[in-house]
């Protein structure tokens, strides 16, 4: 099983992907996060997972993470996002 985390936040609250990742890891460490507008979507895939049109597990996980975000009223315009590999 391969695990990923898809992070997405508003450009109003995050200047960069590094800023978004910093907020997420601060939240994990128990530090007091800034509580800016972001969402976290975990994605787990079997190592042998294959989807036509996607070559890697990272591509599949990215599409699943984006789909989860879009179904929760996020859009790609005005946001920063990243897929973390765990």
C-alpha atoms as one frame of an Amber mdcrd trajectory, in Angstrom:
protein
   0.000   0.000   0.000   1.323   3.433  -0.967   0.094   6.515   0.884  -0.101
  10.102  -0.277  -1.508  13.360   1.064  -3.026  15.945  -1.276  -2.900  19.474
   0.161  -4.761  22.464  -1.263  -5.019  26.032   0.010  -5.964  29.484  -1.221
  -3.379  31.761  -2.784  -4.709  34.481  -0.484  -3.440  32.470   2.494  -0.387
  30.702   1.019   2.342  32.367  -1.010   3.888  29.097  -2.211   3.764  25.319
  -2.070   6.502  25.441   0.576   4.292  27.720   2.682   1.399  25.227   2.322
   3.633  22.275   3.299   5.023  24.223   6.268   1.488  24.829   7.573   0.618
  21.126   7.214   3.755  19.926   9.015   3.283  22.508  11.791  -0.206  21.102
  12.311   1.211  17.543  12.513   3.948  18.481  14.977   1.482  19.925  17.450
   2.763  23.457  16.916   0.146  26.137  16.838  -0.793  26.397  13.142  -1.942
  29.677  11.604  -5.292  28.057  10.676  -5.288  29.377   7.174  -7.714  28.132
   4.525  -6.483  24.676   3.486  -7.737  21.111   3.152  -5.989  17.757   3.457
  -6.975  14.660   1.476  -5.283  11.311   2.209  -5.002   8.881  -0.727  -3.906
   5.226  -0.395  -3.296   2.958  -3.383  -2.195  -0.638  -3.822   1.288  -0.870
  -5.348  -0.141  -2.704  -8.375  -2.892  -0.136  -9.058  -3.164   0.691 -12.759
  -5.419   3.179 -14.510  -5.426   3.577 -18.273  -3.842   6.883 -19.263  -1.775
   7.244 -16.072   1.757   5.884 -15.870   2.547   6.216 -12.156   0.892   5.876
  -8.763   1.687   9.563  -8.176  -0.360  10.573 -11.221  -3.287   8.430 -10.080
  -3.089   9.772  -6.509  -2.948  13.360  -7.799  -6.113  12.867  -9.857  -7.905
  11.261  -6.887  -6.786  14.049  -4.534  -7.893  16.734  -6.988 -11.210  14.957
  -7.471 -11.791  14.868  -3.720 -10.945  18.567  -3.460 -13.188  19.513  -6.389
 -16.081  17.533  -4.899 -15.656  19.667  -1.767 -16.006  22.959  -3.700 -12.310
  23.673  -4.296 -11.143  24.756  -7.745  -7.644  25.041  -9.188  -7.986  28.768
  -9.884  -6.586  30.856  -7.037  -5.134  27.892  -5.153  -1.816  26.197  -4.488
  -1.691  22.435  -4.138   0.801  19.618  -3.774   0.875  15.840  -3.485   3.059
  14.513  -0.653   4.441  10.983  -0.846   4.501   9.076   2.468
